[in-house]
C-alpha positions as MATLAB code, in Angstrom:
seq = 'SLVALALVSAAFTSLRGMTQSLAAEIEVWGEGAVRDKLFVRGLPDVPLERLAADLDEAGGVLGFEQVECRVYAHSLLLGLRSAHLAGYGPLARDPALRQRLEEEQGVILSRRLARQRELSVGDVMLVNTTGHGVQEFPVVAVSDEYGYFVQPDERAYAVTSDRHLERFFCIDTKTVRDVSIQLVRGGDPGELSAFLRQRYPGARLGLTSGQGVLDYHLGDIDRDFVVFDIILLLTALLAGLGVLNGQLLAVLERRKEFGVLHALGMTGGQTAGTVLLESSAVGLVGGSLGLLLGSALVPVLVGSLRTLSGLELPVRGAGVYLPLALAGATALSLAAGLYPLWRMKRMDVVRAVRTG';
ca = [
    -109.507   14.947 -117.759;
    -110.557   11.443 -116.761;
    -111.452   10.582 -120.357;
    -108.175   12.026 -121.651;
    -106.139    9.914 -119.241;
    -108.133    6.814 -120.138;
    -107.558    7.358 -123.883;
    -103.825    7.917 -123.457;
    -103.514    4.838 -121.263;
    -105.539    2.777 -123.769;
    -103.393    3.961 -126.685;
    -100.198    3.119 -124.809;
    -101.475   -0.322 -123.786;
    -102.701   -1.272 -127.259;
     -99.532    0.010 -128.949;
     -97.336   -1.978 -126.591;
     -99.502   -5.028 -127.174;
     -98.837   -4.680 -130.909;
     -95.083   -4.324 -130.417;
     -95.042   -7.333 -128.089;
     -96.901   -9.382 -130.720;
     -94.472   -8.306 -133.450;
     -91.522   -9.165 -131.195;
     -93.035  -12.582 -130.425;
     -93.356  -13.297 -134.164;
     -89.677  -12.378 -134.665;
     -88.633  -14.600 -131.750;
     -90.605  -17.607 -133.047;
     -89.121  -17.145 -136.521;
     -85.618  -16.568 -135.172;
     -85.667  -19.728 -133.068;
     -85.483  -21.878 -136.191;
     -84.112  -19.512 -138.806;
     -81.159  -17.744 -137.180;
     -80.636  -18.607 -133.504;
     -77.673  -21.005 -133.830;
     -76.252  -19.832 -137.145;
     -73.205  -17.919 -138.284;
     -73.599  -15.846 -141.450;
     -70.382  -15.517 -143.438;
     -69.657  -13.159 -146.339;
     -66.526  -12.733 -148.426;
     -65.052  -16.229 -148.742;
     -62.489  -16.459 -151.607;
     -64.583  -18.567 -154.045;
     -64.141  -21.720 -151.997;
     -65.206  -25.028 -153.591;
     -68.151  -26.518 -151.715;
     -66.287  -29.746 -151.004;
     -63.335  -27.894 -149.470;
     -65.605  -25.748 -147.299;
     -67.442  -28.857 -146.109;
     -64.118  -30.472 -145.167;
     -62.942  -27.319 -143.354;
     -66.159  -27.103 -141.338;
     -65.915  -30.775 -140.426;
     -62.444  -30.054 -139.099;
     -63.708  -27.056 -137.126;
     -66.311  -29.208 -135.378;
     -69.624  -28.188 -133.865;
     -71.209  -27.661 -137.298;
     -74.356  -29.457 -138.474;
     -74.364  -28.132 -142.033;
     -74.258  -25.031 -144.204;
     -76.168  -23.313 -147.000;
     -74.608  -21.560 -149.991;
     -76.189  -18.223 -150.804;
     -75.282  -17.492 -154.431;
     -77.402  -20.276 -155.908;
     -80.646  -18.299 -156.234;
     -83.056  -16.974 -158.836;
     -86.204  -14.866 -158.762;
     -89.035  -16.741 -160.444;
     -92.182  -14.966 -159.195;
     -90.571  -15.424 -155.776;
     -87.079  -16.144 -154.492;
     -85.985  -19.729 -155.264;
     -82.832  -21.059 -153.580;
     -80.785  -24.060 -154.624;
     -79.092  -25.824 -151.706;
     -77.114  -29.044 -151.626;
     -79.207  -31.525 -149.672;
     -76.129  -33.380 -148.383;
     -75.215  -30.248 -146.424;
     -78.699  -29.954 -144.903;
     -79.102  -33.486 -143.625;
     -77.827  -32.718 -140.122;
     -80.601  -30.344 -139.055;
     -84.070  -29.123 -139.906;
     -86.752  -31.072 -141.824;
     -84.204  -33.325 -143.577;
     -82.804  -34.455 -140.227;
     -86.276  -35.184 -138.861;
     -87.426  -36.952 -142.042;
     -84.535  -38.352 -144.145;
     -86.993  -39.303 -146.927;
     -87.340  -35.614 -147.782;
     -83.811  -35.597 -149.191;
     -84.823  -38.091 -151.872;
     -87.947  -36.087 -152.637;
     -85.904  -32.913 -153.050;
     -83.505  -34.605 -155.420;
     -85.732  -36.943 -157.454;
     -89.178  -35.352 -157.333;
     -88.151  -31.701 -157.713;
     -89.452  -31.189 -154.208;
     -89.469  -27.744 -152.667;
     -89.442  -26.484 -149.061;
     -91.328  -23.239 -148.540;
     -90.631  -20.659 -145.889;
     -93.640  -20.039 -143.665;
     -94.121  -16.529 -145.019;
     -94.155  -17.680 -148.657;
     -96.497  -20.556 -147.827;
     -98.873  -18.099 -146.188;
     -98.642  -15.609 -149.048;
     -99.200  -18.261 -151.732;
    -101.705  -20.212 -149.588;
     -99.703  -23.397 -150.158;
     -99.135  -26.340 -147.828;
     -97.439  -29.746 -147.922;
     -98.808  -31.760 -150.851;
     -99.570  -28.751 -153.039;
     -97.625  -27.879 -156.173;
     -95.714  -24.653 -156.796;
     -95.407  -23.665 -160.456;
     -92.070  -22.149 -161.513;
     -91.405  -20.535 -164.888;
     -87.895  -21.758 -165.776;
     -85.374  -20.664 -168.390;
     -85.835  -22.704 -171.549;
     -87.801  -25.501 -169.859;
     -91.191  -23.853 -169.551;
     -93.287  -24.012 -166.439;
     -92.181  -26.748 -164.045;
     -94.100  -28.292 -161.149;
     -92.360  -28.362 -157.776;
     -94.323  -30.313 -155.139;
     -94.230  -28.818 -151.649;
     -92.609  -31.374 -149.331;
     -92.214  -29.207 -146.195;
     -92.842  -25.761 -144.759;
     -89.983  -24.492 -142.597;
     -87.786  -21.443 -141.966;
     -84.791  -23.554 -140.933;
     -83.203  -23.407 -144.392;
     -82.631  -20.551 -146.772;
     -82.544  -17.314 -144.794;
     -79.567  -15.036 -145.240;
     -78.835  -11.537 -143.975;
     -78.209   -9.908 -147.351;
     -80.702   -9.746 -148.912;
     -83.052   -9.918 -145.941;
     -85.873  -11.931 -147.515;
     -88.211  -14.216 -145.578;
     -90.521  -15.266 -148.436;
     -88.611  -17.908 -150.394;
     -88.534  -21.530 -151.518;
     -85.691  -24.064 -151.250;
     -84.964  -26.905 -153.642;
     -81.924  -28.959 -154.657;
     -79.127  -26.953 -156.255;
     -78.983  -29.340 -159.178;
     -82.476  -28.270 -160.242;
     -81.365  -24.648 -160.441;
     -78.307  -25.749 -162.388;
     -80.511  -27.695 -164.778;
     -83.368  -25.210 -165.228;
     -81.537  -21.876 -164.806;
     -77.864  -22.694 -165.579;
     -76.719  -21.502 -162.122;
     -73.141  -22.418 -161.175;
     -73.101  -24.200 -157.806;
     -69.507  -25.369 -157.512;
     -67.956  -22.521 -155.458;
     -69.213  -20.311 -152.683;
     -68.477  -16.849 -151.271;
     -71.354  -16.371 -148.823;
     -72.734  -19.084 -146.548;
     -75.038  -19.613 -143.610;
     -73.515  -22.125 -141.179;
     -75.695  -24.075 -138.747;
     -73.963  -24.721 -135.424;
     -74.891  -27.325 -132.870;
     -77.331  -26.149 -130.209;
     -75.530  -23.693 -127.980;
     -72.427  -23.648 -130.195;
     -70.032  -20.713 -129.941;
     -70.008  -18.622 -133.148;
     -66.914  -16.802 -131.862;
     -64.791  -19.942 -132.004;
     -65.946  -20.741 -135.539;
     -65.307  -17.127 -136.591;
     -61.744  -17.349 -135.306;
     -61.248  -20.659 -137.133;
     -62.486  -19.197 -140.439;
     -60.261  -16.131 -140.156;
     -57.281  -18.395 -139.519;
     -58.197  -20.770 -142.355;
     -58.763  -17.950 -144.896;
     -56.282  -15.254 -143.787;
     -56.432  -13.220 -146.992;
     -60.209  -12.922 -147.084;
     -62.075   -9.913 -145.708;
     -64.767  -11.888 -143.979;
     -68.035  -10.433 -142.799;
     -69.235  -12.503 -139.850;
     -72.622  -12.092 -138.181;
     -73.975  -14.337 -135.451;
     -77.577  -15.466 -135.518;
     -78.180  -13.873 -132.121;
     -76.879  -10.597 -133.515;
     -79.352  -10.803 -136.397;
     -82.203  -11.570 -134.012;
     -81.258   -8.688 -131.706;
     -81.176   -6.315 -134.692;
     -84.653   -7.352 -135.831;
     -86.071   -6.972 -132.329;
     -84.423   -3.570 -131.951;
     -85.770   -2.566 -135.347;
     -89.316   -2.916 -134.008;
     -88.601   -0.393 -131.263;
     -86.949    1.953 -133.765;
     -89.963    1.758 -136.081;
     -92.336    2.709 -133.268;
     -90.345    5.719 -132.013;
     -92.671    8.082 -133.895;
     -95.688    6.543 -132.183;
     -93.962    6.928 -128.806;
     -93.387   10.638 -129.521;
     -97.045   11.068 -130.488;
     -98.096    9.304 -127.299;
     -95.822   11.556 -125.241;
     -97.350   14.675 -126.775;
    -100.831   13.277 -126.211;
     -99.945   12.530 -122.595;
     -98.809   16.145 -122.137;
    -102.140   17.351 -123.532;
    -103.944   15.003 -121.166;
    -101.856   16.405 -118.313;
    -102.932   19.917 -119.250;
    -106.535   18.734 -119.188;
    -106.105   17.260 -115.712;
    -104.350   20.444 -114.552;
    -107.191   22.581 -115.869;
    -109.784   20.386 -114.185;
    -107.965   20.402 -110.868;
    -107.409   24.147 -111.020;
    -111.098   24.799 -111.667;
    -112.016   22.470 -108.794;
    -109.716   24.343 -106.412;
    -110.973   27.764 -107.499;
    -114.604   26.707 -107.143;
    -113.923   25.462 -103.594;
    -111.969   28.487 -102.351;
    -114.569   29.389  -99.744;
    -114.752   25.795  -98.529;
    -110.974   25.599  -98.147;
    -110.948   29.036  -96.486;
    -113.458   27.899  -93.866;
    -111.478   24.707  -93.250;
    -108.285   26.701  -92.790;
    -110.086   29.022  -90.370;
    -111.191   25.976  -88.375;
    -107.594   24.788  -88.046;
    -106.970   22.601  -91.089;
    -103.237   22.611  -91.819;
    -101.597   23.218  -95.186;
    -100.365   19.634  -95.270;
    -103.866   18.294  -94.823;
    -105.140   20.529  -97.602;
    -102.332   19.404  -99.882;
    -103.128   15.780  -99.077;
    -106.754   16.353 -100.051;
    -105.848   17.825 -103.440;
    -103.200   15.194 -104.203;
    -105.549   12.392 -103.137;
    -108.133   13.676 -105.582;
    -105.490   13.893 -108.329;
    -104.257   10.367 -107.681;
    -107.834    9.051 -107.711;
    -108.381   10.637 -111.137;
    -105.137    9.059 -112.384;
    -105.906    5.613 -111.006;
    -109.457    5.521 -112.359;
    -108.488    6.952 -115.756;
    -105.463    4.663 -116.041;
    -107.484    1.582 -115.052;
    -110.182    2.338 -117.608;
    -107.493    2.817 -120.231;
    -105.873   -0.515 -119.383;
    -109.179   -2.322 -119.794;
    -109.932   -0.589 -123.096;
    -106.404   -1.025 -124.458;
    -106.246   -4.717 -123.509;
    -109.549   -5.313 -125.274;
    -108.258   -3.555 -128.408;
    -105.027   -5.565 -128.689;
    -106.582   -8.729 -130.254;
    -108.537   -6.571 -132.709;
    -105.489   -4.564 -133.773;
    -103.214   -7.607 -134.019;
    -105.843   -9.466 -136.058;
    -106.121   -6.525 -138.461;
    -102.334   -6.276 -138.750;
    -102.134  -10.028 -139.357;
    -104.605   -9.728 -142.235;
    -102.896   -6.696 -143.799;
     -99.285   -7.888 -143.451;
     -99.658  -11.638 -143.897;
     -97.534  -12.229 -140.787;
     -98.275  -15.049 -138.377;
     -98.631  -12.742 -135.407;
     -99.391  -14.282 -132.020;
    -101.540  -12.147 -129.730;
     -99.524  -10.799 -126.824;
    -100.653   -8.355 -124.176;
     -98.701   -5.316 -123.029;
     -97.091   -7.446 -120.284;
     -94.801   -5.445 -118.005;
     -96.040   -2.229 -119.620;
     -99.456   -2.591 -117.943;
     -98.309   -1.455 -114.474;
     -96.121    1.173 -116.158;
     -99.163    2.600 -117.922;
    -101.123    2.749 -114.678;
     -98.188    4.287 -112.796;
     -97.661    6.797 -115.606;
    -101.304    7.893 -115.588;
    -101.219    8.320 -111.795;
     -97.917   10.226 -111.863;
     -99.190   12.473 -114.652;
    -102.337   13.281 -112.691;
    -100.346   13.983 -109.518;
     -97.947   16.261 -111.404;
    -100.911   18.122 -112.871;
    -102.229   18.735 -109.347;
     -99.089   20.524 -108.152;
     -99.868   23.887 -109.761;
    -103.435   24.082 -108.347;
    -101.952   23.143 -104.967;
     -99.413   25.960 -105.252;
    -102.185   28.410 -106.140;
    -104.226   27.259 -103.182;
    -101.339   27.752 -100.735;
    -101.040   31.377 -101.836;
    -104.746   31.918 -101.206;
    -105.828   34.620  -98.689;
    -108.079   32.768  -96.223;
    -110.100   35.824  -95.131;
    -110.664   36.971  -98.690;
    -111.629   33.482  -99.772;
    -114.269   33.220  -97.024;
    -115.701   36.657  -97.834;
    -115.780   36.422 -101.627;
    -116.285   32.668 -102.018;
];
């Protein structure tokens, strides 16, 4: 029973460590990629220049990214207008990158694509174009601050100037229906949503805040691990049955001892306290061993998941779930001790002393 509790506690701790690590990766990505953005779908083929003027009038906007200018050339390649990116991200921190995007066919890789392709700043990404053969695109930055959009949800992509996609793939970049709008830090997406609905009254706009996207991704982790939680619950019930069986055997083997103690004046409450104390000790020891084992397994499991998935997963412990695991193991052990306690209270003292 002690081993069963330790294994359940270890499984719970290590699983929660994995989910915490996955959530931390989403939060780090979301801080730059979606946190202060508003994702808009369904604009009525608005010219880029008109949309830029409308957003300037709305205020609180640093730039925007058109979504339609994209091709799949071994990986997703997006064409964005650098003038609309200059207010935030790598182009705001290093204005020279804008010239490199335009004149040197520079490309900005998302962190996931850079990891998958094993590329970094200074390397060259080869792109097979339409009618122009294989072209070299030097990597000028690695960042998730440009290029992500909700539909399709793709985090492995590259960003270059839209004029290169127009030149090499004949992609029209003059109008836009779907955009990702970067707000100032702490900007209110609700106000901008109201402005867009008023400015384009006939359009059926789909509006999603960056915080909403981030919350969905974080919730998706919990939804994906529901099956594991069910398996853990069933395993915990089996462990509880093991503790119950162990406690019941211990009570039955000590019937004569308890009978003598009752004959000497030991009360039922004192007997119950003895049994429950033993149960809680089993839970505390088993839970503590499980916490130690599970915490030691978290870096190993996260490292394996990092290798298999290609994600930049930080190692996070179970956090607030550690005391919950210990409390759960103790409560499970105490609950398993109730039936043996009930059996003991129904015990005939005289018969127990005689028969042992």
